[in-house]
mmCIF file of C-alpha atoms in Angstrom:
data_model
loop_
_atom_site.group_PDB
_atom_site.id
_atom_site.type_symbol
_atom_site.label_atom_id
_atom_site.label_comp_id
_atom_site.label_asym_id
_atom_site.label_seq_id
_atom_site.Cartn_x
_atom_site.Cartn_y
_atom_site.Cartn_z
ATOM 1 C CA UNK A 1 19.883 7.623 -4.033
ATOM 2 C CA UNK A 2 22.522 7.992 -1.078
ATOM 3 C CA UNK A 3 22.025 7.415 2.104
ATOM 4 C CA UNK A 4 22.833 9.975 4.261
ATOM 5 C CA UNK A 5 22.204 8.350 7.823
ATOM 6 C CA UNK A 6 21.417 4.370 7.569
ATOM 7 C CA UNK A 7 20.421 4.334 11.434
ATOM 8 C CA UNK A 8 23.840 2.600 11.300
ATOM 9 C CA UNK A 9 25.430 1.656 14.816
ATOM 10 C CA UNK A 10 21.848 3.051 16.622
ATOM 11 C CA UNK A 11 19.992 1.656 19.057
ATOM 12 C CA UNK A 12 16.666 0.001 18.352
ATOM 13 C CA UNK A 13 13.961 -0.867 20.654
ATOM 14 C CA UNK A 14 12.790 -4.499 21.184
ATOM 15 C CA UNK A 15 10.513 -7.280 22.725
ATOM 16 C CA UNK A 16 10.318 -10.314 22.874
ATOM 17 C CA UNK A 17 8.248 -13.650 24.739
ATOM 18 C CA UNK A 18 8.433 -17.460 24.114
ATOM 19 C CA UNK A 19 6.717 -19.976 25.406
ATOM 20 C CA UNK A 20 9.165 -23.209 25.623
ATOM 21 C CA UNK A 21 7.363 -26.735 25.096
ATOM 22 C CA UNK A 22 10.547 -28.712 25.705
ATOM 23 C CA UNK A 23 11.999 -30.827 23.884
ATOM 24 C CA UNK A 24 9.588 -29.496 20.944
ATOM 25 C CA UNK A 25 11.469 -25.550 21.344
ATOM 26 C CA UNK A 26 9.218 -22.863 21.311
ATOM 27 C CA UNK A 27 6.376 -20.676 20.178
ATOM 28 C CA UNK A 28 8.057 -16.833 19.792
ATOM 29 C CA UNK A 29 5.897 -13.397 19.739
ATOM 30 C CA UNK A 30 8.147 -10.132 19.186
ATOM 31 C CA UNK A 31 8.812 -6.761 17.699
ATOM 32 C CA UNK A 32 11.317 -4.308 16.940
ATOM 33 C CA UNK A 33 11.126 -0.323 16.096
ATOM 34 C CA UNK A 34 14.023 0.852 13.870
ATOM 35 C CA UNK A 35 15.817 4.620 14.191
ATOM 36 C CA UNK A 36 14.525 6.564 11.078
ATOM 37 C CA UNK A 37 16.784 6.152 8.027
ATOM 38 C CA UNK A 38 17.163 9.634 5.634
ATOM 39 C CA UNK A 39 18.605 9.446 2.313
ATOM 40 C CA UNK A 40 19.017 11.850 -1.049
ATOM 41 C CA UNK A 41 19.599 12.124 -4.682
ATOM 42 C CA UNK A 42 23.110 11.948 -5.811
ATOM 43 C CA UNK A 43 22.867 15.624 -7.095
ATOM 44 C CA UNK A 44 20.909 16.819 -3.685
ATOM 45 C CA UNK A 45 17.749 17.371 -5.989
ATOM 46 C CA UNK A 46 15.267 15.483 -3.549
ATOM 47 C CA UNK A 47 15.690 13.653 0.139
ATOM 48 C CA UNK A 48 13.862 11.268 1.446
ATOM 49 C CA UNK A 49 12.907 9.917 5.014
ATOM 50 C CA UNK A 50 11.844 6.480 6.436
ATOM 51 C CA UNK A 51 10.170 5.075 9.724
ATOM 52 C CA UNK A 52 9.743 0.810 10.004
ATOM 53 C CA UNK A 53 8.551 -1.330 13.027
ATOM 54 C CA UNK A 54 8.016 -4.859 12.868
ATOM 55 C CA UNK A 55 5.917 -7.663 14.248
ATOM 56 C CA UNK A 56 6.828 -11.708 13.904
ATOM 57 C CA UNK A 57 5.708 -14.381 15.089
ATOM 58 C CA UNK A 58 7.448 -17.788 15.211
ATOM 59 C CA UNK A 59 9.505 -21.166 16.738
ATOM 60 C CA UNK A 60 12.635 -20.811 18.240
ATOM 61 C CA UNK A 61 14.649 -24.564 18.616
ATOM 62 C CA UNK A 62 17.563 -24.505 21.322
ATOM 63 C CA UNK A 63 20.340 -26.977 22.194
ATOM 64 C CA UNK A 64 21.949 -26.616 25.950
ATOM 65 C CA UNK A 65 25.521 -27.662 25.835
ATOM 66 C CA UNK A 66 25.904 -27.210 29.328
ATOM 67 C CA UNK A 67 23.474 -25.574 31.778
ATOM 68 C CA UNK A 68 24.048 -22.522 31.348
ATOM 69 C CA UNK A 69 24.756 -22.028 28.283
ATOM 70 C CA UNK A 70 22.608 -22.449 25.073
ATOM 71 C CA UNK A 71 22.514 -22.185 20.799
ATOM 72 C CA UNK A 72 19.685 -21.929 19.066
ATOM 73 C CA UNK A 73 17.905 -21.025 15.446
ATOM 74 C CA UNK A 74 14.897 -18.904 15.518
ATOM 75 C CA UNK A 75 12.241 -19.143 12.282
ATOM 76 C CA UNK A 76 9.260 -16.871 11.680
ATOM 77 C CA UNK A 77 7.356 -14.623 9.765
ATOM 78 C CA UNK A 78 7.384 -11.002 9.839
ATOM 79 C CA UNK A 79 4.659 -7.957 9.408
ATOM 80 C CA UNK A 80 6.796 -4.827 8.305
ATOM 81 C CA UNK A 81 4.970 -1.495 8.518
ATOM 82 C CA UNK A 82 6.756 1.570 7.000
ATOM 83 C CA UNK A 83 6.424 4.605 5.907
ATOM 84 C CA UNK A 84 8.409 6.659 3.500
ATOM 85 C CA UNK A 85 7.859 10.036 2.385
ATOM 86 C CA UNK A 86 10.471 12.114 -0.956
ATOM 87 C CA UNK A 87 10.207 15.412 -0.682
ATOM 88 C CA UNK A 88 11.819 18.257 -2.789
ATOM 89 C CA UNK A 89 12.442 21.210 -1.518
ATOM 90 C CA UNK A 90 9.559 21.706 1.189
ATOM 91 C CA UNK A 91 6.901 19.963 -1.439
ATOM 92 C CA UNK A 92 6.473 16.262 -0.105
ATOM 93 C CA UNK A 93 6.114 14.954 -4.306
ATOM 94 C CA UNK A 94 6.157 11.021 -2.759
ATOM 95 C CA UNK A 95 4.768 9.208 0.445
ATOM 96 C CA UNK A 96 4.685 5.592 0.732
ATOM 97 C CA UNK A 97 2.898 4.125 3.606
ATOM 98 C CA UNK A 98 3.292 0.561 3.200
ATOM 99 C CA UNK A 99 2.991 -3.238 4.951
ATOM 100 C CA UNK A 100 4.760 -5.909 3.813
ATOM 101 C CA UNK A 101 5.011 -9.858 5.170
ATOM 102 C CA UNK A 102 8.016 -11.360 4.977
ATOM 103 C CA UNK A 103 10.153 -14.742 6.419
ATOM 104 C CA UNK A 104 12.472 -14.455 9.064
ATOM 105 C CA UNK A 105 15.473 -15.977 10.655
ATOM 106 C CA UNK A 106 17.649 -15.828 13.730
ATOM 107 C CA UNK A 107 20.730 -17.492 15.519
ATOM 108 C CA UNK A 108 21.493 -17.023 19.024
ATOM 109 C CA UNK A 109 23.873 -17.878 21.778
ATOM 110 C CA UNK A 110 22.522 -17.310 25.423
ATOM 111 C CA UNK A 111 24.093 -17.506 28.689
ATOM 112 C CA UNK A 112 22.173 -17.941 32.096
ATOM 113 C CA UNK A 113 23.631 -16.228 34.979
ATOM 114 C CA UNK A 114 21.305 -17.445 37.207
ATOM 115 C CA UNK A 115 18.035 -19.871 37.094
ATOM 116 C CA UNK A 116 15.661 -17.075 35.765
ATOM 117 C CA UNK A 117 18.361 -14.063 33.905
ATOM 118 C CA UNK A 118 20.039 -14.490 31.161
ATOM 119 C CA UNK A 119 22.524 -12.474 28.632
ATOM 120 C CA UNK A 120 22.595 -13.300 24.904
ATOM 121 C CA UNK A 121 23.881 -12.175 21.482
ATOM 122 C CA UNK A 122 21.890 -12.675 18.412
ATOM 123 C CA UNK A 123 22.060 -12.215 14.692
ATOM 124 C CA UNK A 124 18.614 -11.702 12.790
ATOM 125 C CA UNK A 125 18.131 -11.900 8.915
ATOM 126 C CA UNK A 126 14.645 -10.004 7.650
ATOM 127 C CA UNK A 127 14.336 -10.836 3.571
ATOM 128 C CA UNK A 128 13.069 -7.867 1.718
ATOM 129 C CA UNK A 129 10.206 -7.237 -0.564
ATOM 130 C CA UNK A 130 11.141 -7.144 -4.233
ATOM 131 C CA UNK A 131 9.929 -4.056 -5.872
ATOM 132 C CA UNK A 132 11.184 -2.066 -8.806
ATOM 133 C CA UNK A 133 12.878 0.533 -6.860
ATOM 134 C CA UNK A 134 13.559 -0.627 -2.922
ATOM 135 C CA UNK A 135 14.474 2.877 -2.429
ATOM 136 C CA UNK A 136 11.415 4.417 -2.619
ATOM 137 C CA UNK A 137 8.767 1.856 -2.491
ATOM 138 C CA UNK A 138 10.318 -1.493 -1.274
ATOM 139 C CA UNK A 139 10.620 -2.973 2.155
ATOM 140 C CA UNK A 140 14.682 -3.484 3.070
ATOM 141 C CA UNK A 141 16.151 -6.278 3.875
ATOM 142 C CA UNK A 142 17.592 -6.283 7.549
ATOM 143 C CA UNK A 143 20.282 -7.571 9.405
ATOM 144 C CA UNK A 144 20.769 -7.070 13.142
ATOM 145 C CA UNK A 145 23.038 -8.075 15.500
ATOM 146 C CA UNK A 146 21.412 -8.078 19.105
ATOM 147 C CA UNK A 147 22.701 -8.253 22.252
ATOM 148 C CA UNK A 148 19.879 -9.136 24.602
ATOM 149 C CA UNK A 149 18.770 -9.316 28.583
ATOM 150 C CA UNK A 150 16.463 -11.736 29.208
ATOM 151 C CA UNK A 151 13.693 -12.602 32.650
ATOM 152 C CA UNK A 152 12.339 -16.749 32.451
ATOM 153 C CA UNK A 153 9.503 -16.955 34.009
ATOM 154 C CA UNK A 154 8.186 -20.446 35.610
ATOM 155 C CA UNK A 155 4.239 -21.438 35.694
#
């Protein structure tokens, strides 16, 4: 199979909340929905389409080197729902509609413009599900890199 559009350079949609417990870090609570991804046979004999959203859940630890800037490393687990349907011709022959868990990890560099906004960039590493044929039937791995705009909140 070739991919014919990977969703590569798109824009995803994302959300995210923590709740800090200095010095401890934080408890994280997030989601992201990925552009769909379309892909064929090498010889054009059947195509394929796929939609994926995610859920995680996890800690986030942070180091300040100065006030208004941070680091930090992000670890969680993930719930991956897709669906992924092969179709030949106008015959669908294949649909998978799937769910998969899966561990999670993120590094991140944030600056604070102020006391409550904040800018960041971010790299995020989702580990696939081994199956026989990822193609079709597995859950991808996935890498983003994420530039962010962030609101803190006090209580």
């Amino acid at each position: 199979y070739i991919y014919s559009s990977r969703g590569k350079n798109s824009y995803i949609v994302g959300a995210e909340t923590n709740l800090s417990l200095p010095p401890l870090g934080g408890f994280m609570l997030g989601g992201f929905y990925f552009p769909q991804v379309k892909y064929h046979a090498a010889d054009n004999s059947v195509n394929g389409k796929r939609d994926n959203w995610l859920l995680y859940a996890g800690t986030n630890l942070h180091y300040s080197f100065v006030p208004y800037l941070s680091a930090g490393l992000k670890l969680g687990l993930s719930y991956r729902r897709m669906y992924n349907e092969v179709t030949k011709g106008d015959q669908s022959i294949k649909t998978y509609k799937g769910q998969a868990f899966s561990p999670l990890m993120a590094l991140y560099l944030h600056f604070a413009s102020s006391k409550h906004y904040f800018i960041g960039a971010e790299y995020w590493h989702f580990w696939a599900r081994n199956t026989a044929d990822k193609l079709q039937d597995g859950v991808p791995e996935n890498n983003l890199i994420v530039l962010s705009l962030g609101y803190h909140f006090e209580v």
